[in-house]
Coordinates of C-alpha atoms in Angstrom, one line a residue:
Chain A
X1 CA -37.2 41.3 27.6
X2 CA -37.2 40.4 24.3
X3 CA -35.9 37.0 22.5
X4 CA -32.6 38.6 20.6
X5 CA -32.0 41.0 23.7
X6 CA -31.6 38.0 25.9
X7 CA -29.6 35.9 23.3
X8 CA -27.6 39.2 22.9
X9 CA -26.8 39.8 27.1
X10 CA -26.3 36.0 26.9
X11 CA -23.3 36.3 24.1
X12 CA -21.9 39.6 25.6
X13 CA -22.1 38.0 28.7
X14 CA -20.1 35.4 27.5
X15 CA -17.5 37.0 25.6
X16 CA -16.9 39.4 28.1
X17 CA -16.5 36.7 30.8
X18 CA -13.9 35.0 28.6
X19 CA -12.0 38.7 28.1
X20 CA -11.7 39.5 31.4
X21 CA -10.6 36.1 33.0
X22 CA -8.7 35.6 30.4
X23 CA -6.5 38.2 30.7
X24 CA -6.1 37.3 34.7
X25 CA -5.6 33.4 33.9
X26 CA -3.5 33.8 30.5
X27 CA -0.4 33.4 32.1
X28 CA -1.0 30.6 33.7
X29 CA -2.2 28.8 31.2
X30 CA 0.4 29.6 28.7
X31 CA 2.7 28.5 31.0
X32 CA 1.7 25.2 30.5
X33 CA 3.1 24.6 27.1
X34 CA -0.1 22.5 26.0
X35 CA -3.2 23.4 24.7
X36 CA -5.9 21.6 27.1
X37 CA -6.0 23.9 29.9
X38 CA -7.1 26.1 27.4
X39 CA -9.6 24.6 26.4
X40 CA -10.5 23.6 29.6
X41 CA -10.6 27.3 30.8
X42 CA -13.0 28.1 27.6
X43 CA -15.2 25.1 28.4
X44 CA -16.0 25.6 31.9
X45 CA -16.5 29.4 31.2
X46 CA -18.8 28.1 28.3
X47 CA -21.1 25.9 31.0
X48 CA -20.8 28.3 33.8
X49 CA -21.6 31.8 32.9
X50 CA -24.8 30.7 30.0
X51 CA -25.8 28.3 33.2
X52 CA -26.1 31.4 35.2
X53 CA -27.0 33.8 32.7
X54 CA -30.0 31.8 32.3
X55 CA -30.7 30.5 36.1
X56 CA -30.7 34.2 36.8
X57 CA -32.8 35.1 33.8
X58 CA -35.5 32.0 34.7
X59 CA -35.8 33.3 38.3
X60 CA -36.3 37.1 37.0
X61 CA -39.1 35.4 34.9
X62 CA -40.8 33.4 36.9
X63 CA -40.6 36.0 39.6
X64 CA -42.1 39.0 37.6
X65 CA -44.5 36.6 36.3
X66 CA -45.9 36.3 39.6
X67 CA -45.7 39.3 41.6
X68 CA -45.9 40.9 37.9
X69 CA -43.4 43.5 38.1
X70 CA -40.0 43.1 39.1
X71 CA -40.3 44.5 42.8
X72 CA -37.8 45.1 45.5
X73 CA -37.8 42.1 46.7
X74 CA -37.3 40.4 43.8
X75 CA -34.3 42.5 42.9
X76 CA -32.3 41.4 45.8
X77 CA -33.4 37.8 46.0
X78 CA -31.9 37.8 42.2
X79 CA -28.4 39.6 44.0
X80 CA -28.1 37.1 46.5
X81 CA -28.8 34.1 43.8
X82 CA -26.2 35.6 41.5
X83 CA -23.8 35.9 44.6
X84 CA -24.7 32.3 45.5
X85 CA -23.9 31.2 42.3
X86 CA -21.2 32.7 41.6
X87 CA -19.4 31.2 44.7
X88 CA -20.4 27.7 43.5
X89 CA -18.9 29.1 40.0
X90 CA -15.6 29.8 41.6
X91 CA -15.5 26.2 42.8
X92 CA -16.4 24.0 40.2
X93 CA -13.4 26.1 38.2
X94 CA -10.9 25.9 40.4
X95 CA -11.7 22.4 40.5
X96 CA -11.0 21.6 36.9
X97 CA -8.3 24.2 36.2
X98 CA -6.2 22.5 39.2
X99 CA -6.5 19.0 37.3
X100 CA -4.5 21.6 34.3
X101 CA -2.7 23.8 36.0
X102 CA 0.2 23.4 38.6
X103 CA 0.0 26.8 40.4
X104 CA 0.3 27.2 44.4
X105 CA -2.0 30.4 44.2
X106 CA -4.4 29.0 41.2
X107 CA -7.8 29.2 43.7
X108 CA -7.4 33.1 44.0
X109 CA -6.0 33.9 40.5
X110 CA -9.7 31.7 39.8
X111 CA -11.2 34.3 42.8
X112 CA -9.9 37.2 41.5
X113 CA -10.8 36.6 37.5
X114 CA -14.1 35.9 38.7
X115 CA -14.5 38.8 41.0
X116 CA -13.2 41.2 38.5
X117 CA -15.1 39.5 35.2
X118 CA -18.8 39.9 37.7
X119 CA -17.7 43.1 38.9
X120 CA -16.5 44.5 35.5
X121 CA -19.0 42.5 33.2
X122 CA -22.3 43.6 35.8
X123 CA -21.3 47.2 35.5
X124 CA -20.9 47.6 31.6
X125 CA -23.8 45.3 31.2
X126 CA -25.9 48.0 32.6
X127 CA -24.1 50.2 31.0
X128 CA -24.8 49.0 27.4
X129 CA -28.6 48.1 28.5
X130 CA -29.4 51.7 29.5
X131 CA -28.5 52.7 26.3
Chain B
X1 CA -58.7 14.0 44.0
X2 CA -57.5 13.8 40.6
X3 CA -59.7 16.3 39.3
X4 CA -58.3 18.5 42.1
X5 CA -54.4 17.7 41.1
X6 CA -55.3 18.3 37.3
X7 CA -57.2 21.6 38.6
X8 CA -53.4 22.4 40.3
X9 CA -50.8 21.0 37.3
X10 CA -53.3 22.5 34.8
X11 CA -52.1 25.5 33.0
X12 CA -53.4 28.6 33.5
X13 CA -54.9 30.8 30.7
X14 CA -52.4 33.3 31.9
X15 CA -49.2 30.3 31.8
X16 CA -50.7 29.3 28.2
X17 CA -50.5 33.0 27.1
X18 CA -47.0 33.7 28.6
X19 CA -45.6 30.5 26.6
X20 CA -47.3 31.8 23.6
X21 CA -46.1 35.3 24.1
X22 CA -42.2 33.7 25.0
X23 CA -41.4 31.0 22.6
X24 CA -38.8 32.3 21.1
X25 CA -37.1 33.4 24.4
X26 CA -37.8 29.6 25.5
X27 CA -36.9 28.3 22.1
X28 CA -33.5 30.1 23.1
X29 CA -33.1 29.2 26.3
X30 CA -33.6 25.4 25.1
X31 CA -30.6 26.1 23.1
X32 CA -28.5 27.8 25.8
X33 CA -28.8 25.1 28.0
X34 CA -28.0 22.7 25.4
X35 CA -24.5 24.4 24.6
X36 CA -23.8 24.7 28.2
X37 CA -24.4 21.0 28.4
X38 CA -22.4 20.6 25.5
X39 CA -19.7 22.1 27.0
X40 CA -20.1 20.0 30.2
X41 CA -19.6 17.0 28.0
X42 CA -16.3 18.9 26.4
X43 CA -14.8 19.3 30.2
X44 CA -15.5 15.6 30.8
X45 CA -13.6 13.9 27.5
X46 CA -10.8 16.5 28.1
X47 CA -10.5 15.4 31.7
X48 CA -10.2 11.4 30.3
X49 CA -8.1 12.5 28.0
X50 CA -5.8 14.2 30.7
X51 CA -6.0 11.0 32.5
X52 CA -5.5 8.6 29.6
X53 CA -1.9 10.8 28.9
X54 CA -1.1 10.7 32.3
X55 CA -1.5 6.8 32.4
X56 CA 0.2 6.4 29.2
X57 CA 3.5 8.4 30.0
X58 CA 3.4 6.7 33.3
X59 CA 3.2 3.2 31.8
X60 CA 6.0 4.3 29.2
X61 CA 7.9 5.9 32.4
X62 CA 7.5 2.5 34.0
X63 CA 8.5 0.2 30.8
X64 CA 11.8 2.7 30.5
X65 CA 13.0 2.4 33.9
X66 CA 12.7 -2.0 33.8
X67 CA 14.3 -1.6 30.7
X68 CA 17.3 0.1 32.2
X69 CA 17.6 -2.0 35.2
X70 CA 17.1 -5.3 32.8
X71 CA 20.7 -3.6 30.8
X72 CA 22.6 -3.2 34.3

């Protein structure tokens, strides 16, 4: 994988992230009338999704560098590390956004822009790499 | 034994090549996890912030309601 292509899936990454959970969470956070849970969505989106962008991308790495292709194996122990981390994702922003936002349902509005920005973002990610 | 744990931490030919071959890629993963950080740093001032607002209007909250039971 070359330098731009990862700085590319990176930024795509990101700005699809932001898209898609934004449009689930936007509500919410307008109805706050104040501009730091706004901020606070964009920053923790910021730090999570490059954190695991890049986690992921190190394993992949490391783990072609040793068994020197990416095998089987290696495939699914990245799947289960994204799943992993992504859990820990949903979280650490729910977390935060509760400190902002006053919402009964806030941990699966967070549960549900997540699932749908992975689901979503994985799929046309693949899409616009196989072409 | 030293020589043995430089033989281990040593890089590899293959390791010196792969850096040489990826520094760009590591160059920008440097900076990825630098902006991640930074935005780590963001979530913690806007949390003291939050905080610091919070403990203000609570003070002022406090200061209003002595002041109205100081008139009555």
């Amino acid at each position: 994988m070359s330098a731009f292509y990862f700085i590319g899936m990176i930024g795509l990454g990101l700005v699809l992230t932001l898209v898609l959970e934004g449009v689930v969470l936007l509500p919410l956070l307008l109805k706050q009338n104040d501009k730091m849970p706004l901020a606070a969505f964009a920053l923790v989106n910021v730090a999570t999704n490059i954190s695991i962008n890049v986690i992921i991308y190190l394993v992949g790495l490391f783990g072609c560098f040793l068994d020197g292709f990416m095998s089987e194996g290696l495939r699914f122990a990245l799947i289960v590390i994204a799943l992993l981390l992504e859990i820990f994702v949903v979280q650490i922003e729910y977390c935060i956004l509760k400190k902002f936002v006053e919402h009964r349902h806030l941990f699966w509005y967070v549960l549900g822009a997540n699932a749908l920005s992975a689901v979503v973002g994985s799929i046309l990610l693949a899409l616009l790499s196989s072409i | 034994m030293l020589k043995l744990l430089l033989d281990v931490i040593s890089p590899t030919e293959e390791i010196l090549q792969m850096l040489d071959d990826n520094w760009l890629t590591i160059v920008l993963v440097i900076v990825c996890v630098a902006v991640a950080a930074a935005a780590a740093v963001g979530i913690a001032l806007l949390l003291r912030r939050r905080k610091n607002t919070r403990a203000e209007r609570e003070e002022k909250d406090k200061n209003g309601r002595n002041e109205g039971q100081e008139k009555e």
